[in-house]
mmCIF file of C-alpha atoms in Angstrom:
data_model
loop_
_atom_site.group_PDB
_atom_site.id
_atom_site.type_symbol
_atom_site.label_atom_id
_atom_site.label_comp_id
_atom_site.label_asym_id
_atom_site.label_seq_id
_atom_site.Cartn_x
_atom_site.Cartn_y
_atom_site.Cartn_z
ATOM 1 C CA MET A 174 118.662 -49.470 -24.178
ATOM 2 C CA GLU A 175 121.637 -50.070 -21.900
ATOM 3 C CA ARG A 176 123.987 -50.362 -24.883
ATOM 4 C CA ASP A 177 122.619 -47.094 -26.234
ATOM 5 C CA LEU A 178 123.140 -45.425 -22.862
ATOM 6 C CA GLU A 179 126.764 -46.557 -22.825
ATOM 7 C CA VAL A 180 127.322 -44.847 -26.180
ATOM 8 C CA LEU A 181 125.437 -41.720 -25.130
ATOM 9 C CA GLY A 182 127.359 -41.594 -21.871
ATOM 10 C CA GLY A 183 130.589 -41.320 -23.821
ATOM 11 C CA LEU A 184 129.140 -38.324 -25.652
ATOM 12 C CA ASP A 185 127.599 -36.852 -22.491
ATOM 13 C CA SER A 186 124.375 -36.852 -24.482
ATOM 14 C CA LEU A 187 120.820 -37.707 -23.404
ATOM 15 C CA LEU A 188 118.519 -40.684 -23.923
ATOM 16 C CA ILE A 189 114.883 -39.592 -24.060
ATOM 17 C CA VAL A 190 112.331 -42.321 -23.389
ATOM 18 C CA HIS A 191 108.627 -42.750 -23.989
ATOM 19 C CA ALA A 192 108.277 -44.975 -20.932
ATOM 20 C CA GLU A 193 105.553 -47.572 -21.474
ATOM 21 C CA ASP A 194 106.332 -51.287 -21.338
ATOM 22 C CA HIS A 195 105.250 -53.062 -24.529
ATOM 23 C CA ASP A 196 104.530 -56.440 -22.954
ATOM 24 C CA THR A 197 102.328 -54.905 -20.257
ATOM 25 C CA ILE A 198 100.278 -53.066 -22.865
ATOM 26 C CA GLU A 199 99.982 -56.186 -25.020
ATOM 27 C CA ALA A 200 98.589 -58.099 -22.018
ATOM 28 C CA ALA A 201 96.060 -55.364 -21.165
ATOM 29 C CA PRO A 202 92.538 -55.194 -22.637
ATOM 30 C CA GLN A 203 92.665 -53.760 -26.147
ATOM 31 C CA PRO A 204 90.874 -50.422 -26.563
ATOM 32 C CA HIS A 205 87.758 -50.138 -28.679
ATOM 33 C CA GLY A 206 84.607 -48.089 -28.766
ATOM 34 C CA PRO A 207 83.757 -44.635 -27.413
ATOM 35 C CA GLY A 208 84.199 -45.284 -23.672
ATOM 36 C CA TYR A 209 87.239 -43.599 -22.118
ATOM 37 C CA ALA A 210 87.414 -46.142 -19.282
ATOM 38 C CA GLY A 211 88.232 -48.859 -21.800
ATOM 39 C CA PHE A 212 91.069 -46.839 -23.275
ATOM 40 C CA LEU A 213 92.445 -46.011 -19.812
ATOM 41 C CA ALA A 214 92.470 -49.719 -18.922
ATOM 42 C CA SER A 215 94.446 -50.446 -22.091
ATOM 43 C CA ARG A 216 97.376 -48.262 -20.940
ATOM 44 C CA PRO A 217 97.717 -49.235 -17.245
ATOM 45 C CA ARG A 218 99.972 -47.407 -14.820
ATOM 46 C CA ASP A 219 102.059 -50.532 -14.485
ATOM 47 C CA ALA A 220 103.196 -50.135 -18.100
ATOM 48 C CA GLU A 221 104.740 -46.796 -17.189
ATOM 49 C CA ASN A 222 106.049 -47.964 -13.845
ATOM 50 C CA ARG A 223 107.873 -50.981 -15.292
ATOM 51 C CA ALA A 224 109.400 -48.999 -18.122
ATOM 52 C CA ILE A 225 110.598 -46.242 -15.798
ATOM 53 C CA ALA A 226 112.130 -48.809 -13.454
ATOM 54 C CA ALA A 227 114.045 -50.283 -16.395
ATOM 55 C CA VAL A 228 115.315 -46.858 -17.458
ATOM 56 C CA ILE A 229 116.440 -46.087 -13.911
ATOM 57 C CA GLU A 230 118.413 -49.310 -13.594
ATOM 58 C CA ALA A 231 120.054 -48.880 -17.004
ATOM 59 C CA ALA A 232 121.003 -45.275 -16.185
ATOM 60 C CA ARG A 233 122.278 -46.390 -12.770
ATOM 61 C CA ARG A 234 124.529 -49.076 -14.280
ATOM 62 C CA THR A 235 125.939 -46.892 -17.063
ATOM 63 C CA GLY A 236 126.116 -43.509 -15.319
ATOM 64 C CA ALA A 237 124.584 -41.909 -18.427
ATOM 65 C CA ARG A 238 121.852 -39.282 -18.617
ATOM 66 C CA ALA A 239 118.249 -40.413 -19.194
ATOM 67 C CA HIS A 240 115.078 -38.364 -19.519
ATOM 68 C CA ILE A 241 111.517 -39.661 -19.020
ATOM 69 C CA LEU A 242 109.036 -38.103 -21.413
ATOM 70 C CA HIS A 243 105.457 -37.121 -20.547
ATOM 71 C CA LEU A 244 105.058 -38.750 -17.124
ATOM 72 C CA SER A 245 101.422 -39.525 -16.326
ATOM 73 C CA SER A 246 101.625 -42.225 -13.614
ATOM 74 C CA SER A 247 102.075 -40.750 -10.147
ATOM 75 C CA ASP A 248 102.888 -44.270 -8.913
ATOM 76 C CA ALA A 249 106.372 -43.850 -10.384
ATOM 77 C CA LEU A 250 107.214 -40.755 -8.314
ATOM 78 C CA PRO A 251 108.719 -42.578 -5.283
ATOM 79 C CA MET A 252 111.138 -44.620 -7.418
ATOM 80 C CA ILE A 253 112.103 -41.503 -9.392
ATOM 81 C CA ALA A 254 112.797 -39.578 -6.177
ATOM 82 C CA ALA A 255 114.828 -42.465 -4.773
ATOM 83 C CA ALA A 256 116.881 -42.759 -7.970
ATOM 84 C CA LYS A 257 117.682 -39.057 -7.930
ATOM 85 C CA ALA A 258 118.679 -39.266 -4.274
ATOM 86 C CA ASP A 259 121.040 -42.108 -5.222
ATOM 87 C CA GLY A 260 122.707 -39.933 -7.841
ATOM 88 C CA VAL A 261 121.164 -41.505 -10.932
ATOM 89 C CA ARG A 262 121.337 -38.947 -13.738
ATOM 90 C CA LEU A 263 117.606 -38.872 -14.393
ATOM 91 C CA THR A 264 115.285 -36.036 -15.403
ATOM 92 C CA VAL A 265 111.523 -36.189 -15.842
ATOM 93 C CA GLU A 266 108.888 -34.102 -17.571
ATOM 94 C CA THR A 267 105.116 -33.986 -17.459
ATOM 95 C CA CYS A 268 102.655 -32.089 -19.651
ATOM 96 C CA PRO A 269 99.799 -29.572 -19.404
ATOM 97 C CA HIS A 270 97.157 -32.201 -20.208
ATOM 98 C CA TYR A 271 98.189 -34.399 -17.266
ATOM 99 C CA LEU A 272 98.130 -31.387 -14.949
ATOM 100 C CA THR A 273 94.784 -29.931 -16.024
ATOM 101 C CA LEU A 274 92.557 -32.726 -17.365
ATOM 102 C CA VAL A 275 91.155 -35.740 -15.490
ATOM 103 C CA ALA A 276 89.789 -39.089 -16.627
ATOM 104 C CA GLU A 277 86.535 -38.612 -14.728
ATOM 105 C CA ASP A 278 85.580 -35.672 -16.980
ATOM 106 C CA VAL A 279 86.274 -37.228 -20.408
ATOM 107 C CA PRO A 280 82.962 -37.697 -22.282
ATOM 108 C CA ASP A 281 82.230 -40.794 -24.329
ATOM 109 C CA GLY A 282 83.609 -40.498 -27.848
ATOM 110 C CA ALA A 283 85.733 -37.444 -26.993
ATOM 111 C CA THR A 284 88.850 -38.716 -28.751
ATOM 112 C CA ALA A 285 90.453 -35.258 -28.604
ATOM 113 C CA PHE A 286 91.421 -36.345 -25.065
ATOM 114 C CA LYS A 287 93.306 -39.450 -26.226
ATOM 115 C CA CYS A 288 97.048 -39.432 -25.554
ATOM 116 C CA CYS A 289 99.672 -41.980 -24.573
ATOM 117 C CA PRO A 290 100.318 -42.400 -21.715
ATOM 118 C CA PRO A 291 96.724 -41.487 -20.914
ATOM 119 C CA ILE A 292 95.131 -38.747 -18.855
ATOM 120 C CA ARG A 293 94.457 -40.363 -15.489
ATOM 121 C CA GLU A 294 92.282 -39.702 -12.430
ATOM 122 C CA ALA A 295 92.005 -36.484 -10.402
ATOM 123 C CA ALA A 296 93.926 -37.950 -7.450
ATOM 124 C CA ASN A 297 96.761 -38.870 -9.815
ATOM 125 C CA ARG A 298 96.808 -35.298 -11.158
ATOM 126 C CA ASP A 299 97.157 -33.913 -7.631
ATOM 127 C CA LEU A 300 100.155 -36.138 -6.987
ATOM 128 C CA LEU A 301 101.822 -35.001 -10.210
ATOM 129 C CA TRP A 302 101.521 -31.412 -8.980
ATOM 130 C CA GLN A 303 103.104 -32.473 -5.706
ATOM 131 C CA GLY A 304 105.906 -34.132 -7.654
ATOM 132 C CA LEU A 305 106.590 -30.825 -9.387
ATOM 133 C CA VAL A 306 106.553 -28.859 -6.152
ATOM 134 C CA ASP A 307 108.974 -31.201 -4.385
ATOM 135 C CA GLY A 308 111.331 -31.375 -7.374
ATOM 136 C CA THR A 309 110.782 -35.017 -8.352
ATOM 137 C CA ILE A 310 109.473 -33.840 -11.741
ATOM 138 C CA ASP A 311 111.839 -31.377 -13.389
ATOM 139 C CA CYS A 312 109.800 -29.606 -16.026
ATOM 140 C CA ILE A 313 106.562 -29.162 -17.967
ATOM 141 C CA VAL A 314 106.741 -29.682 -21.744
ATOM 142 C CA SER A 315 104.003 -29.333 -24.358
ATOM 143 C CA ASP A 316 104.344 -32.760 -26.078
ATOM 144 C CA HIS A 317 102.419 -31.061 -28.884
ATOM 145 C CA SER A 318 100.631 -33.476 -31.228
ATOM 146 C CA PRO A 319 100.460 -32.839 -35.007
ATOM 147 C CA ALA A 320 97.430 -35.095 -35.579
ATOM 148 C CA THR A 321 95.085 -34.142 -38.400
ATOM 149 C CA VAL A 322 91.346 -33.919 -37.789
ATOM 150 C CA ASP A 323 90.556 -37.112 -39.681
ATOM 151 C CA LEU A 324 93.074 -39.132 -37.662
ATOM 152 C CA LYS A 325 92.196 -37.573 -34.323
ATOM 153 C CA LEU A 326 88.409 -37.512 -34.563
ATOM 154 C CA PRO A 327 87.097 -40.704 -36.193
ATOM 155 C CA ALA A 328 83.412 -40.516 -37.036
ATOM 156 C CA ASP A 329 82.514 -43.254 -34.571
ATOM 157 C CA GLY A 330 84.465 -41.735 -31.659
ATOM 158 C CA ASP A 331 86.452 -44.947 -31.270
ATOM 159 C CA PHE A 332 89.328 -44.600 -28.794
ATOM 160 C CA GLY A 333 90.925 -47.678 -30.329
ATOM 161 C CA THR A 334 91.434 -46.115 -33.767
ATOM 162 C CA ALA A 335 91.891 -42.421 -32.943
ATOM 163 C CA TRP A 336 95.391 -40.898 -33.001
ATOM 164 C CA GLY A 337 96.863 -40.412 -29.528
ATOM 165 C CA GLY A 338 98.153 -36.955 -28.681
ATOM 166 C CA VAL A 339 97.123 -33.507 -27.420
ATOM 167 C CA SER A 340 97.975 -30.151 -29.003
ATOM 168 C CA SER A 341 98.984 -27.944 -26.073
ATOM 169 C CA LEU A 342 101.661 -25.626 -27.452
ATOM 170 C CA GLN A 343 99.631 -22.440 -27.894
ATOM 171 C CA LEU A 344 97.605 -22.821 -24.702
ATOM 172 C CA GLY A 345 100.260 -24.389 -22.467
ATOM 173 C CA LEU A 346 101.256 -21.397 -20.366
ATOM 174 C CA SER A 347 97.647 -20.335 -19.799
ATOM 175 C CA LEU A 348 96.605 -23.880 -18.916
ATOM 176 C CA VAL A 349 99.354 -24.479 -16.401
ATOM 177 C CA TRP A 350 99.046 -21.030 -14.844
ATOM 178 C CA SER A 351 95.247 -21.359 -14.516
ATOM 179 C CA GLU A 352 95.689 -24.547 -12.506
ATOM 180 C CA ALA A 353 98.784 -23.437 -10.596
ATOM 181 C CA ARG A 354 97.240 -20.212 -9.299
ATOM 182 C CA GLU A 355 94.329 -22.192 -7.860
ATOM 183 C CA ARG A 356 96.925 -24.231 -5.957
ATOM 184 C CA GLY A 357 98.767 -21.172 -4.637
ATOM 185 C CA ILE A 358 101.807 -21.711 -6.862
ATOM 186 C CA PRO A 359 103.482 -18.460 -8.006
ATOM 187 C CA LEU A 360 103.940 -17.536 -11.654
ATOM 188 C CA GLU A 361 107.717 -17.461 -11.202
ATOM 189 C CA GLN A 362 107.662 -21.174 -10.417
ATOM 190 C CA VAL A 363 105.519 -21.933 -13.465
ATOM 191 C CA VAL A 364 107.988 -20.029 -15.666
ATOM 192 C CA ALA A 365 110.888 -22.026 -14.193
ATOM 193 C CA TRP A 366 109.148 -25.334 -14.943
ATOM 194 C CA MET A 367 108.264 -24.312 -18.502
ATOM 195 C CA SER A 368 111.348 -22.312 -19.524
ATOM 196 C CA SER A 369 114.574 -22.505 -17.540
ATOM 197 C CA ALA A 370 114.197 -26.179 -16.564
ATOM 198 C CA PRO A 371 113.621 -27.493 -20.122
ATOM 199 C CA ALA A 372 116.525 -25.373 -21.384
ATOM 200 C CA ALA A 373 118.746 -26.885 -18.697
ATOM 201 C CA VAL A 374 117.712 -30.450 -19.579
ATOM 202 C CA ALA A 375 118.337 -29.864 -23.289
ATOM 203 C CA ARG A 376 121.507 -27.872 -22.571
ATOM 204 C CA VAL A 377 120.700 -25.308 -25.223
ATOM 205 C CA PRO A 378 122.842 -22.187 -24.964
ATOM 206 C CA ARG A 379 121.512 -18.675 -24.319
ATOM 207 C CA LYS A 380 118.007 -19.906 -23.470
ATOM 208 C CA GLY A 381 115.797 -20.199 -20.397
ATOM 209 C CA ALA A 382 116.671 -17.029 -18.491
ATOM 210 C CA ILE A 383 116.653 -13.247 -18.817
ATOM 211 C CA ALA A 384 120.387 -12.590 -18.514
ATOM 212 C CA VAL A 385 123.182 -10.654 -20.165
ATOM 213 C CA GLY A 386 124.345 -12.570 -23.236
ATOM 214 C CA ASN A 387 121.184 -14.662 -23.567
ATOM 215 C CA ASP A 388 118.773 -14.458 -26.478
ATOM 216 C CA ALA A 389 115.975 -11.975 -25.796
ATOM 217 C CA ASP A 390 113.233 -14.628 -25.943
ATOM 218 C CA LEU A 391 110.405 -12.906 -24.094
ATOM 219 C CA VAL A 392 106.702 -13.360 -23.480
ATOM 220 C CA ILE A 393 104.399 -10.502 -22.532
ATOM 221 C CA PHE A 394 101.874 -12.268 -20.306
ATOM 222 C CA GLY A 395 98.729 -10.937 -18.672
ATOM 223 C CA PRO A 396 98.309 -13.189 -15.594
ATOM 224 C CA GLU A 397 94.862 -11.821 -14.733
ATOM 225 C CA ASP A 398 93.459 -11.854 -18.286
ATOM 226 C CA THR A 399 90.593 -14.297 -18.743
ATOM 227 C CA TYR A 400 89.297 -15.906 -21.923
ATOM 228 C CA GLU A 401 87.790 -19.066 -23.368
ATOM 229 C CA ALA A 402 89.797 -21.369 -25.605
ATOM 230 C CA HIS A 403 88.124 -22.189 -28.923
ATOM 231 C CA VAL A 404 89.542 -24.359 -31.680
ATOM 232 C CA GLU A 405 88.771 -21.819 -34.400
ATOM 233 C CA GLN A 406 91.111 -19.351 -32.671
ATOM 234 C CA LEU A 407 94.072 -21.719 -32.480
ATOM 235 C CA GLN A 408 97.062 -20.986 -34.681
ATOM 236 C CA HIS A 409 98.419 -24.510 -34.976
ATOM 237 C CA LYS A 410 97.716 -26.368 -38.197
ATOM 238 C CA ASN A 411 95.035 -28.831 -37.077
ATOM 239 C CA PRO A 412 92.077 -27.377 -35.129
ATOM 240 C CA VAL A 413 91.559 -30.162 -32.588
ATOM 241 C CA SER A 414 91.670 -29.604 -28.847
ATOM 242 C CA PRO A 415 90.245 -31.111 -25.654
ATOM 243 C CA TYR A 416 90.332 -27.560 -24.265
ATOM 244 C CA ASP A 417 87.662 -26.227 -26.624
ATOM 245 C CA GLY A 418 85.346 -23.998 -24.580
ATOM 246 C CA ARG A 419 87.544 -24.135 -21.468
ATOM 247 C CA GLY A 420 87.862 -20.956 -19.422
ATOM 248 C CA LEU A 421 91.455 -19.885 -18.814
ATOM 249 C CA THR A 422 93.258 -17.272 -16.749
ATOM 250 C CA GLY A 423 96.416 -15.699 -18.121
ATOM 251 C CA ARG A 424 96.930 -14.761 -21.753
ATOM 252 C CA VAL A 425 100.061 -14.459 -23.864
ATOM 253 C CA ARG A 426 99.786 -10.980 -25.362
ATOM 254 C CA GLN A 427 103.022 -10.843 -27.355
ATOM 255 C CA THR A 428 106.043 -13.065 -27.968
ATOM 256 C CA TYR A 429 109.574 -12.058 -28.918
ATOM 257 C CA LEU A 430 112.297 -14.309 -30.332
ATOM 258 C CA ARG A 431 115.829 -12.941 -30.090
ATOM 259 C CA GLY A 432 114.371 -9.499 -29.519
ATOM 260 C CA GLU A 433 112.050 -9.498 -32.544
ATOM 261 C CA ARG A 434 108.297 -9.710 -32.179
ATOM 262 C CA ILE A 435 106.853 -12.923 -33.575
ATOM 263 C CA HIS A 436 104.706 -12.641 -36.704
ATOM 264 C CA LEU A 437 103.097 -15.933 -37.555
ATOM 265 C CA ASP A 438 103.598 -15.512 -41.308
ATOM 266 C CA VAL A 439 107.372 -14.925 -40.955
ATOM 267 C CA PRO A 440 109.261 -17.954 -39.579
ATOM 268 C CA ARG A 441 112.286 -16.982 -37.503
ATOM 269 C CA GLY A 442 113.323 -20.278 -35.951
ATOM 270 C CA ARG A 443 116.902 -21.502 -36.037
ATOM 271 C CA PHE A 444 118.454 -24.902 -35.525
ATOM 272 C CA LEU A 445 120.062 -24.962 -32.086
ATOM 273 C CA THR A 446 123.213 -26.885 -31.319
ATOM 274 C CA ARG A 447 124.766 -27.670 -27.962
ATOM 275 C CA GLU A 448 127.983 -25.820 -27.261
ATOM 276 C CA ALA A 449 130.890 -27.553 -25.562
#
């Protein structure tokens, strides 16, 4: 990893890291069966904490940019804050599922909730929100999973064999806003975490802000709209979601990409490159 960072540093590029330590996971109890507690024990916080510490030290020694994907362990927040204060070029993201779901509420056999790192306890979720508010965590990213139904929902509800990942792309803004408003966090802050901050990390041009010269990527959002999420109404390919039946506040009414309204049957995406 340090050798890679040295190369990336010369390019002023970015190392993105799924931060879980392999040896720690190998030493943990192996997951099996429908109980979520067993799966949670198989991906302990220490696996994240050790991996993040290693990334920090490698980034510190090389001076290169490193980015921690999908942070779920709040235990790592103090070392992340200290590294940033020391000038380490580190950015960190978390995801809607870590900010809205809690381990205590996962039913037995509900493998739609399985992701890696795992959804942790309610107290951990509260600390992740605090890490966002104080700037330790930079952004919120979907980490959208493409898992098919057969891989995600095994017939026996076994957390050991089910695919790990949560599909949050379509519901992400509603999910985060529903939770944020209950915590007194303004919509403008949610938009910054989910739009301008990711664009800044990725250094994509003309994205992340409504400004002269930028692409007119716009969302028409009803912050007081309420609805229930149901898998049969999702537009992504595989209808699996831990949010099925969940009440949400805030609905995306329309979306525009470069000034043109999105129609789901007409792809308009373009490959983005970083400009010097």
